[in-house]
Short mmCIF file of C-alpha atoms in Angstrom, two decimals:
data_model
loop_
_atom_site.label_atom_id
_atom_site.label_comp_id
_atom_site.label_asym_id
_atom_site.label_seq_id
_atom_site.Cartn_x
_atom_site.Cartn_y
_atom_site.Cartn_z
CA UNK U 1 8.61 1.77 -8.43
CA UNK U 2 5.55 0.04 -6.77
CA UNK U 3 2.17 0.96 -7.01
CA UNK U 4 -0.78 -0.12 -6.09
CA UNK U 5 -4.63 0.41 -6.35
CA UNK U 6 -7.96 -0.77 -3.65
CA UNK U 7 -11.20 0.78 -3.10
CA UNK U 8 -11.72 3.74 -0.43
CA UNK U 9 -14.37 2.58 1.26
CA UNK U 10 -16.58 -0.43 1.05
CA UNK U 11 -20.39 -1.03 3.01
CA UNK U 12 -21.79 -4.24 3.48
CA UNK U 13 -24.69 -5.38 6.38
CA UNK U 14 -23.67 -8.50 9.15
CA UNK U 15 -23.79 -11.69 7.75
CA UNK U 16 -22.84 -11.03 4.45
CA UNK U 17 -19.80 -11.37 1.88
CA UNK U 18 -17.68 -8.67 0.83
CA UNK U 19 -14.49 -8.84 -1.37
CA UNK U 20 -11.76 -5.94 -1.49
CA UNK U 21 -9.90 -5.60 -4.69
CA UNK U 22 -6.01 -4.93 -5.18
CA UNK U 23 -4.43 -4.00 -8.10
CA UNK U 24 -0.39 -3.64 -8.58
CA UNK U 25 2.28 -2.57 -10.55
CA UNK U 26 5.75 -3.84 -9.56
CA UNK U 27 8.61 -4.50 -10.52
CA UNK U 28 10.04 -7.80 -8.84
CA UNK U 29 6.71 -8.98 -7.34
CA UNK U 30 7.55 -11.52 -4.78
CA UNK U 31 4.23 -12.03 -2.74
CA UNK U 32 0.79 -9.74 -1.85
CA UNK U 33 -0.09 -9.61 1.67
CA UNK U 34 -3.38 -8.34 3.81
CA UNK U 35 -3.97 -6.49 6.83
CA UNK U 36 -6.47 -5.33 9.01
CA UNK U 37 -6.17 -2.05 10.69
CA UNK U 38 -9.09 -0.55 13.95
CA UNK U 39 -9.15 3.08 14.55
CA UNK U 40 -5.95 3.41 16.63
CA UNK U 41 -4.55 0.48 16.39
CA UNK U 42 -1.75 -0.80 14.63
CA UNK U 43 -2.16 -2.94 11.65
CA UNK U 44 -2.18 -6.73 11.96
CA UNK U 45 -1.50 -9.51 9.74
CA UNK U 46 -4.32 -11.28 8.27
CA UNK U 47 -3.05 -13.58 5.19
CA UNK U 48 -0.19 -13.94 2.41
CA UNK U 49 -0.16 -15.09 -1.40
CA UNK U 50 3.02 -16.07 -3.04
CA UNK U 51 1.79 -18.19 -5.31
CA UNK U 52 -2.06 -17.77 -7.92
CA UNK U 53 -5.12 -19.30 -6.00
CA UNK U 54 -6.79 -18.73 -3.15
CA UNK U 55 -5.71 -19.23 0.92
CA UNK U 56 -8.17 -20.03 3.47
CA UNK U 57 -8.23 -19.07 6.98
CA UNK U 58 -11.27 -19.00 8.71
CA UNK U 59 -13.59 -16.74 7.75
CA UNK U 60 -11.18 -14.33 5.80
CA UNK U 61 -9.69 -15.61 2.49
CA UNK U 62 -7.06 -14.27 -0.12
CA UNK U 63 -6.75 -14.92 -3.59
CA UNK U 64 -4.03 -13.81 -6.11
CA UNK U 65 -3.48 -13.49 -10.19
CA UNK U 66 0.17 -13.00 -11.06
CA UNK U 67 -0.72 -12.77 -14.32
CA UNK U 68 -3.37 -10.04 -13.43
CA UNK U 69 -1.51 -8.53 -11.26
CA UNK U 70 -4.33 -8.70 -9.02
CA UNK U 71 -5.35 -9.92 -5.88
CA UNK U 72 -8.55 -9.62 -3.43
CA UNK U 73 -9.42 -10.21 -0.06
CA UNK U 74 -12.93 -12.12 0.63
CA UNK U 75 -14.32 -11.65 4.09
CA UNK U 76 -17.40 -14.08 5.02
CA UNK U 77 -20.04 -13.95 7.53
CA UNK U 78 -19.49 -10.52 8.25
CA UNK U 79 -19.62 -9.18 11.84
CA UNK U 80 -19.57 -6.10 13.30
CA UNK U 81 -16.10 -6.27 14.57
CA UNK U 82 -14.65 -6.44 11.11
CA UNK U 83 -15.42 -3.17 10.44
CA UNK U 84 -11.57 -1.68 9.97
CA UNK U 85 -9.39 -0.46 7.24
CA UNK U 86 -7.98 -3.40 5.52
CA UNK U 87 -4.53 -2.95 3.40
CA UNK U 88 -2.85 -4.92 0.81
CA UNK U 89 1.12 -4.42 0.69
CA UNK U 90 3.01 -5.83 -2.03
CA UNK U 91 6.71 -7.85 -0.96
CA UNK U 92 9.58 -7.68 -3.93
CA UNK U 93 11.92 -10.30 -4.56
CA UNK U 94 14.74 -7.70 -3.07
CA UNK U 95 12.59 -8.05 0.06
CA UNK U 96 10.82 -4.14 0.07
CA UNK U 97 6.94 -3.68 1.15
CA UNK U 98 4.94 -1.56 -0.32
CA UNK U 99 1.58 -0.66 1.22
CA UNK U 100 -1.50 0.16 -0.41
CA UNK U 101 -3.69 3.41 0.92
CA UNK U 102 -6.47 0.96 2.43
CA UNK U 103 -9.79 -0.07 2.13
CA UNK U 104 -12.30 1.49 4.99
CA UNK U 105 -15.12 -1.24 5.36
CA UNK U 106 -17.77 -0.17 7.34
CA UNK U 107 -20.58 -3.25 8.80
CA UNK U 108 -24.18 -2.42 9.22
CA UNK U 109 -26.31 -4.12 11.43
CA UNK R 1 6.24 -14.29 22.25
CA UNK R 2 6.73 -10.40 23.37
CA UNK R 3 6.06 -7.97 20.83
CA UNK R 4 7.30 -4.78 19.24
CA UNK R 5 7.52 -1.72 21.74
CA UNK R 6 7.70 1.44 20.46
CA UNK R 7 7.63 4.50 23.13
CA UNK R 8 6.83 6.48 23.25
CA UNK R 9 3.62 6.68 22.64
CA UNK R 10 2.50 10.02 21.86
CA UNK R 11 4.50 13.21 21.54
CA UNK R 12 3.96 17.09 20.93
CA UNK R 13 6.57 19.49 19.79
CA UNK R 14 6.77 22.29 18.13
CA UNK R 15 7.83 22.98 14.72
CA UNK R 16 11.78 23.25 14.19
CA UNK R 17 12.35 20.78 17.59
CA UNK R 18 13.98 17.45 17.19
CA UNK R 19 12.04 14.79 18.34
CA UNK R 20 13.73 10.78 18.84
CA UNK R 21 11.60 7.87 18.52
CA UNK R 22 12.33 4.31 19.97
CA UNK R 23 11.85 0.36 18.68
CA UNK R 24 12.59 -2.95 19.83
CA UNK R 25 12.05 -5.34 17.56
CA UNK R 26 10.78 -9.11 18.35
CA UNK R 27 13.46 -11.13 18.87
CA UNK R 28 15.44 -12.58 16.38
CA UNK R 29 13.37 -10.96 13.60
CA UNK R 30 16.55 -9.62 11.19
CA UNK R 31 14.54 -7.03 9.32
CA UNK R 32 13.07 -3.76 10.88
CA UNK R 33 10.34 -1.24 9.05
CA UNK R 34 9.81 2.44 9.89
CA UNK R 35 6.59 3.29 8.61
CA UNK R 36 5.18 7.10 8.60
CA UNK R 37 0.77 6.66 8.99
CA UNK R 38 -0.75 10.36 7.93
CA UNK R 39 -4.35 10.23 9.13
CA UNK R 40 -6.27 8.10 6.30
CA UNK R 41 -3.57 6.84 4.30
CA UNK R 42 -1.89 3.69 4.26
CA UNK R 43 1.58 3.26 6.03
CA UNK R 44 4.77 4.41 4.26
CA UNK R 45 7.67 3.02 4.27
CA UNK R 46 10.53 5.48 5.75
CA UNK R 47 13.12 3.00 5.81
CA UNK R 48 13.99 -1.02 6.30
CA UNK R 49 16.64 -2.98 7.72
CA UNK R 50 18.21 -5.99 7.10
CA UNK R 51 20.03 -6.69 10.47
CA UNK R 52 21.82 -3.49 10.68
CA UNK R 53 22.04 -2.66 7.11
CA UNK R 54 19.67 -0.37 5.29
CA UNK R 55 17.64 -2.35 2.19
CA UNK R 56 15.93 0.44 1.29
CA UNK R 57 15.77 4.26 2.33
CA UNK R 58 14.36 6.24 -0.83
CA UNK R 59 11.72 7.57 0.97
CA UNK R 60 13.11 9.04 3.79
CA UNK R 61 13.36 12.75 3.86
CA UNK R 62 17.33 12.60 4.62
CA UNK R 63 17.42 16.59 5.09
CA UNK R 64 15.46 15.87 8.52
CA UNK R 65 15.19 12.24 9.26
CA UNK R 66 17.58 9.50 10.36
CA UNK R 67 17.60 6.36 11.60
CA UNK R 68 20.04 3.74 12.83
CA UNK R 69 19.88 -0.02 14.15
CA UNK R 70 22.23 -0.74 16.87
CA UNK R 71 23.98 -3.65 16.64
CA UNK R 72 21.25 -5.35 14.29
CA UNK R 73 18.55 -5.48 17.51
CA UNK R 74 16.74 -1.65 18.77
CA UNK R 75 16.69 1.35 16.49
CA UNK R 76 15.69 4.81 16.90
CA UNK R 77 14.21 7.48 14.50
CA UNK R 78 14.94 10.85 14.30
CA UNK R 79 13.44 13.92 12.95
CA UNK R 80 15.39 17.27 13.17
CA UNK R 81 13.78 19.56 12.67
CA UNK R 82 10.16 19.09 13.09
CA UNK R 83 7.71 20.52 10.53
CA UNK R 84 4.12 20.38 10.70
CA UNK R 85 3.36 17.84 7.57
CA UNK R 86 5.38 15.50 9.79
CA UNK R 87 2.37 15.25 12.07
CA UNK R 88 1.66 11.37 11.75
CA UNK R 89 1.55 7.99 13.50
CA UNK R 90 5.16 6.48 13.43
CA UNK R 91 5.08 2.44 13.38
CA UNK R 92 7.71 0.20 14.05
CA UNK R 93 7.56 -3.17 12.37
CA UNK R 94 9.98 -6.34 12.21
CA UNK R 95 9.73 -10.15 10.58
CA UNK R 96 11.73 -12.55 9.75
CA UNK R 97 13.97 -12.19 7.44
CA UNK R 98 12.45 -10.34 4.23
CA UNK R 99 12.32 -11.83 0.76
CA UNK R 100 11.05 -14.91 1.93
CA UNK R 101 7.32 -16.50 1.90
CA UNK R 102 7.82 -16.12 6.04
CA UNK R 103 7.35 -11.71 5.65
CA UNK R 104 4.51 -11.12 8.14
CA UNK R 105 5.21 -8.32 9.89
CA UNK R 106 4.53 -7.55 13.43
CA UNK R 107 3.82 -3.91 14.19
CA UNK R 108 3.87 -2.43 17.58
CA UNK R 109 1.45 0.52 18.62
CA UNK R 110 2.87 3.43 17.33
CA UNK R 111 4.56 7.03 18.41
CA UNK R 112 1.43 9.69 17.69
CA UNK R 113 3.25 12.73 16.96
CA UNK R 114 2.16 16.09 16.70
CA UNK R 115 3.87 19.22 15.66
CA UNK R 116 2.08 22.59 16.48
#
């Protein structure tokens, strides 16, 4: 089975840095992924990890341990508009997804 | 590229109806997701295809739920019959083909569904 483990809710004020945590148990761990999710929307893709280290794109980043089993999401220069639930999902090397229960970040001005 | 449509949109039954849900993928994506969204919890995966064959299904409730792709492209949902704790968002989702570094999925809006 596939589990995995991120904060409820996170607060953080514009402008600033805030990291979401993700922690997974799996068996045939292929590759963590990261979405973002606005009231009433449907989620959207944000970034992917196959591999340890860290990917860049723009002002979001994503970093994965294998060896951990661990991976995080960095968000920079905060704005309003990223308040959302953000999700990590888990891929296995049989090619199932596993979701996570989400992270609800909330920006203050 | 046009993206996954789902419709529709919102529904209300009542418990014990049958209610159908529709999906068409993007194009040329060969793997489909059903996803069940209570309110304030992640997605969860009902079901996945692989083209038109089922990789995994263990948490579907098979008593009341079904789903089929036709011919590897659309697929439909079923619940029959409707009980209350299946009040949730529905979300269709498809990518390329799954196992691969290339597994972003697109999702498209969503089937609200409410059983009173």
């Amino acid at each position: 089975g596939q589990s995995l483990e991120q904060p409820s809710e996170v607060t953080a004020v514009e402008g600033a840095i805030v990291q979401i945590n993700c922690t997974y148990q799996t068996s045939g761990f292929y590759g963590l992924s990261w979405y973002q999710q606005h009231d009433g929307g449907a989620p959207t893709f944000l970034s992917y990890n196959g591999l340890d280290g860290l990917e860049e794109t723009g002002r979001f980043s994503s970093f994965l341990s294998r060896s951990d089993s661990y991976g995080y999401l960095l968000l920079q220069e905060l704005q309003m508009k990223d308040s959302a639930s953000y999700f990590c999902a888990v891929s296995t090397n049989a090619g199932k997804s596993t979701f996570g229960d989400g992270t609800t970040l909330t920006v203050k001005p | 590229e046009a993206g996954v449509a789902q419709s529709p949109r919102y529904k209300i039954i009542e418990k014990r109806q049958s209610v159908a849900f529709w999906c068409n993928p993007i194009s040329g994506h060969a793997t489909l997701y059903w996803y069940q969204q209570i309110l304030g919890q992640g997605p969860k995966l009902l079901i996945q295809f692989q083209n038109n064959g089922v990789v995994d299904d263990s948490q579907l409730p098979k008593d009341r739920f079904s789903a089929e792709r036709l011919k590897g492209v659309d697929s439909t949902l079923k619940i029959q019959p409707a009980k209350l704790e299946d009040s949730a968002v529905y979300l269709c989702a498809s990518s390329h083909l799954a196992g691969t570094d290339n597994t972003e999925a697109f999702f498209g809006q969503g089937t609200r569904l409410t059983v009173v």
